[in-house]
Coordinates of C-alpha atoms in Angstrom, one line a residue:
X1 CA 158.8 201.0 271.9
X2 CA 157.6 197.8 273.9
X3 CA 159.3 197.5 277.5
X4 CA 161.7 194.7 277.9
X5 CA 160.4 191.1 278.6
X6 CA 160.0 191.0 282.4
X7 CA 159.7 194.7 282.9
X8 CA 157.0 196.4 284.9
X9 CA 153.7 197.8 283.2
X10 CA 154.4 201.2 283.0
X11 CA 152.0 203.4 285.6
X12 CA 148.0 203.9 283.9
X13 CA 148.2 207.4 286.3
X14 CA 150.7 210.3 286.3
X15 CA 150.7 211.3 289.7
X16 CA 150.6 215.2 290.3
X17 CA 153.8 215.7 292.3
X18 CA 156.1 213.6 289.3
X19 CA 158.3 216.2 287.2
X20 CA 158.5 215.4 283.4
X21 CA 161.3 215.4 281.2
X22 CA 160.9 218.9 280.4
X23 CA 160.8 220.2 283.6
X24 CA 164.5 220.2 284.7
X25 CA 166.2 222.5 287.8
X26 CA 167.1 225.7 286.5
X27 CA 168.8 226.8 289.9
X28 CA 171.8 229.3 289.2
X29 CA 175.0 228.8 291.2
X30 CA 174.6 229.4 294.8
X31 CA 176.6 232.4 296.5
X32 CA 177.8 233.4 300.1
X33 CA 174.4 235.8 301.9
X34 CA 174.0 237.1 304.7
X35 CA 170.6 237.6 306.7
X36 CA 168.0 234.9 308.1
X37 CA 170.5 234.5 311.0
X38 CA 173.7 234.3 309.4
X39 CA 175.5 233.9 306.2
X40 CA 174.2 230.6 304.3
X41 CA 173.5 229.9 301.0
X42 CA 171.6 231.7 297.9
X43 CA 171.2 232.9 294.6
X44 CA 172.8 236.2 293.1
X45 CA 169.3 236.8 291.6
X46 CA 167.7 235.6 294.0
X47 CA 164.0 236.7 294.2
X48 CA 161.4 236.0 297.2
X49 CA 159.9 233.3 295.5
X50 CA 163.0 231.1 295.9
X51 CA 162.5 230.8 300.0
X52 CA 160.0 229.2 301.6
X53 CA 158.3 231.3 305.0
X54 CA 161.1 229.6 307.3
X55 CA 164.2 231.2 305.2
X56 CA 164.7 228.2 303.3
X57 CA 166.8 228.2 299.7
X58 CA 164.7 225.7 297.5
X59 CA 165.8 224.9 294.2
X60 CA 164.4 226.1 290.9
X61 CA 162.6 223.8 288.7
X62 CA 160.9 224.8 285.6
X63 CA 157.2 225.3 285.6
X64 CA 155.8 224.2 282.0
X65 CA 152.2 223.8 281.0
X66 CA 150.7 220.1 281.2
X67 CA 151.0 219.8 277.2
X68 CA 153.8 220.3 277.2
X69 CA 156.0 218.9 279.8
X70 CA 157.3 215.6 277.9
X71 CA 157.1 212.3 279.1
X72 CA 156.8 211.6 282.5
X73 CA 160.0 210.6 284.7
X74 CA 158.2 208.4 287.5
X75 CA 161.3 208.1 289.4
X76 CA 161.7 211.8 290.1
X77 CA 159.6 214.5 292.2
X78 CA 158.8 217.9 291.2
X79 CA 159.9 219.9 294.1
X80 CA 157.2 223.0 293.6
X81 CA 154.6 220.5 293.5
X82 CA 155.2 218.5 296.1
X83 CA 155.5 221.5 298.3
X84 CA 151.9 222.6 297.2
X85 CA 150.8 219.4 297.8
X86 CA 151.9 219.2 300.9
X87 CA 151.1 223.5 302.2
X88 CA 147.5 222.6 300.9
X89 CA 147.0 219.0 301.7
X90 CA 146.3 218.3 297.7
X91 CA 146.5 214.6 296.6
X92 CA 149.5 213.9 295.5
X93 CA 148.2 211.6 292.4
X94 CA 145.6 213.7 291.4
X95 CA 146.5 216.8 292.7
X96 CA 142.7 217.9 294.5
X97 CA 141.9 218.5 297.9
X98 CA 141.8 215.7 300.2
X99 CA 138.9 215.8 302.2
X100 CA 139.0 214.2 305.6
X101 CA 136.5 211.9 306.0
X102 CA 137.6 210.4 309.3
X103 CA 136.8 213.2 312.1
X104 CA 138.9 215.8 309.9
X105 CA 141.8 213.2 309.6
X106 CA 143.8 212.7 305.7
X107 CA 145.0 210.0 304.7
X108 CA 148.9 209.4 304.8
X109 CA 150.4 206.1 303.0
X110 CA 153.9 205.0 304.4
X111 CA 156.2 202.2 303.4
X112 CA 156.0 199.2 305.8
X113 CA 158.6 199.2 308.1
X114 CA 157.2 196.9 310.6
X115 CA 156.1 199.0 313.0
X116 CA 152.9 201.4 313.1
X117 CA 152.9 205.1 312.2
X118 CA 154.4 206.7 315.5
X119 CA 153.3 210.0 316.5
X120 CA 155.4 212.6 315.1
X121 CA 156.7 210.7 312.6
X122 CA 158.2 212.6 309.3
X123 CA 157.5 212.3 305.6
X124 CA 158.0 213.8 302.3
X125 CA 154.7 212.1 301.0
X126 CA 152.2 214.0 300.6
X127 CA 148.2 212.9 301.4
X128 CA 145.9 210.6 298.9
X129 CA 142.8 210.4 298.4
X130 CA 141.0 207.2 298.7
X131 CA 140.4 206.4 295.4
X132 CA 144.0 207.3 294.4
X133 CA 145.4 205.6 297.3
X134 CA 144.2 202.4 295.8
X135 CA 146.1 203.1 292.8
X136 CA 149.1 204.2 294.6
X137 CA 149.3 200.9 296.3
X138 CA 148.7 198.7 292.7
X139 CA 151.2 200.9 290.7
X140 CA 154.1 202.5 293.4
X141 CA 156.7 200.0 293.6
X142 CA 157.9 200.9 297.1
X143 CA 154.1 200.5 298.3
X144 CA 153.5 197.3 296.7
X145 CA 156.3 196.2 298.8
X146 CA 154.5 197.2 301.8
X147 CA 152.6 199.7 303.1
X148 CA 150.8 201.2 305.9
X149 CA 147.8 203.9 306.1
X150 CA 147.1 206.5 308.8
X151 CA 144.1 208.9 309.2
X152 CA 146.3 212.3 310.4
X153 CA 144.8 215.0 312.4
X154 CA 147.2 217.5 312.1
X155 CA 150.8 217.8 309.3
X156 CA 152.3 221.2 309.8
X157 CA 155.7 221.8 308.3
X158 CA 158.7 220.1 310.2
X159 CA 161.4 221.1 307.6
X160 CA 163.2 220.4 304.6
X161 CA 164.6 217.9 302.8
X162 CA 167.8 219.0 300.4
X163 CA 171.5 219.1 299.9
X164 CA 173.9 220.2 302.3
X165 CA 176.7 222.6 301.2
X166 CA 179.9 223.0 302.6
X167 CA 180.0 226.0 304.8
X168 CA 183.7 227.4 303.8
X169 CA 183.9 225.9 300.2
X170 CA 179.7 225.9 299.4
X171 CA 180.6 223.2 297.4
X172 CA 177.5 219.8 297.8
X173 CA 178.5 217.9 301.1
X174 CA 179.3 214.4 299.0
X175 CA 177.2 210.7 300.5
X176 CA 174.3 213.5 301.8
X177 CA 171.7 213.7 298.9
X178 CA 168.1 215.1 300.4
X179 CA 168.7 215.5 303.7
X180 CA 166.6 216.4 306.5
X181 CA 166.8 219.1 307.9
X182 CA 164.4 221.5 310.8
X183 CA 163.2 224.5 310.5
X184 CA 165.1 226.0 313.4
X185 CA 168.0 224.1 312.9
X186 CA 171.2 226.2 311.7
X187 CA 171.8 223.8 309.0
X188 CA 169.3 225.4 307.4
X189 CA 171.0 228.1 306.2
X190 CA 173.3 226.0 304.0
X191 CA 170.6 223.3 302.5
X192 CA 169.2 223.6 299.2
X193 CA 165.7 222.1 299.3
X194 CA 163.9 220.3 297.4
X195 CA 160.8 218.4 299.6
X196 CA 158.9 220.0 302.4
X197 CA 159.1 217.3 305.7
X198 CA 155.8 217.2 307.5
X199 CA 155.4 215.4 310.7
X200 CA 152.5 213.5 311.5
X201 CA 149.9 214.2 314.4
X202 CA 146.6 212.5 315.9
X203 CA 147.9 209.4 314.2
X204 CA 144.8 206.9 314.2
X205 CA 146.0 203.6 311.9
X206 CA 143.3 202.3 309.1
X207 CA 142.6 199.5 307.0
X208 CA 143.1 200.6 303.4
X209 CA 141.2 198.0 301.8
X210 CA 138.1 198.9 304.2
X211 CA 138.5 202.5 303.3
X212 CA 138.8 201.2 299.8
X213 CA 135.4 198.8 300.1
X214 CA 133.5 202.1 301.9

């Protein structure tokens, strides 16, 4: 099938941290537990691979071999990956080891928000590359738009990135898709994750293009 008139190429690249179409969640219902500091939310099978070092619940998505993992859904993440990719500072196009080449710095790529990178600052995105950050930048919509680079010393683990769940009915908070939440925080206990939040350290800002030329 040819895309509509108009419509964008589709990507040449399938970035490592996209989930296909046969990769879906496969989390059970979630049920009232009690330890990690409280009651909060989990599975009635749950097994230690469902929590994260912190205590947190992350959703279960299926974990199919690359032949077989259908056609590519751009639009979504795949929320193991992405937390690989962002525990082992893998690319998250190509799915390697990003190798600092700027005094032990990785390379971050944020949206432009017309300000630069401030210290501390969060994302769900993991590290590129060079060469794949080029191609980020020509085929990701948001960072065509705009974007800015940042050589980062140092990402450990902020948090979490899920859905919130009512404490008293565990029912999905509604108008709160993905959101952020600490490690530390007692909201913890009643999000079901789906990204890993880094924050961003030693922030030194870089010229992509240069990087690119070099």
């Amino acid at each position: 099938m040819r895309p509509p008139t108009g419509a964008p190429p589709a990507p040449s690249v399938v970035p490592y941290i996209t989930a296909h179409q046969r990769e879906p969640h496969v989390s059970p219902p979630v049920v009232r537990r009690y330890g990690w500091g409280g009651q909060g939310l989990g599975y009635r099978n749950e097994t230690p691979y469902d929590r994260d070092a912190d205590g947190a619940l992350w959703v279960r998505q299926a974990i199919v071999p690359r032949d077989r993992r259908g056609e590519p859904q751009f639009e979504t993440v795949h929320a193991l990956r992405q937390r690989r990719a962002m525990l082992d500072l893998l690319c998250q196009v190509c799915g390697k080891h990003t190798i600092p080449e700027d005094e032990g710095r990785h390379l971050f790529l944020l949206r432009d928000v017309g300000r630069p990178v401030a210290e501390g600052e969060r994302t769900t995105a993991p590290p590129l590359c060079v060469p794949c950050a080029g191609t980020a930048v020509e085929e990701c919509p948001p960072l065509r738009r705009g974007h800015v680079a940042v050589r980062v010393q140092h990402a450990p683990a902020w948090g979490v990135a899920g859905v919130l769940h009512d404490p008293e009915t565990l029912e999905r908070i509604p108008g709160r898709e993905l959101e952020e939440v600490s490690y530390g925080s007692p909201l913890l206990r009643w999000v079901l994750a789906a990204r890993m939040v880094v924050s961003l350290h030693g922030c030194v800002p870089v010229d992509l293009d240069a990087e690119l030329a070099g």
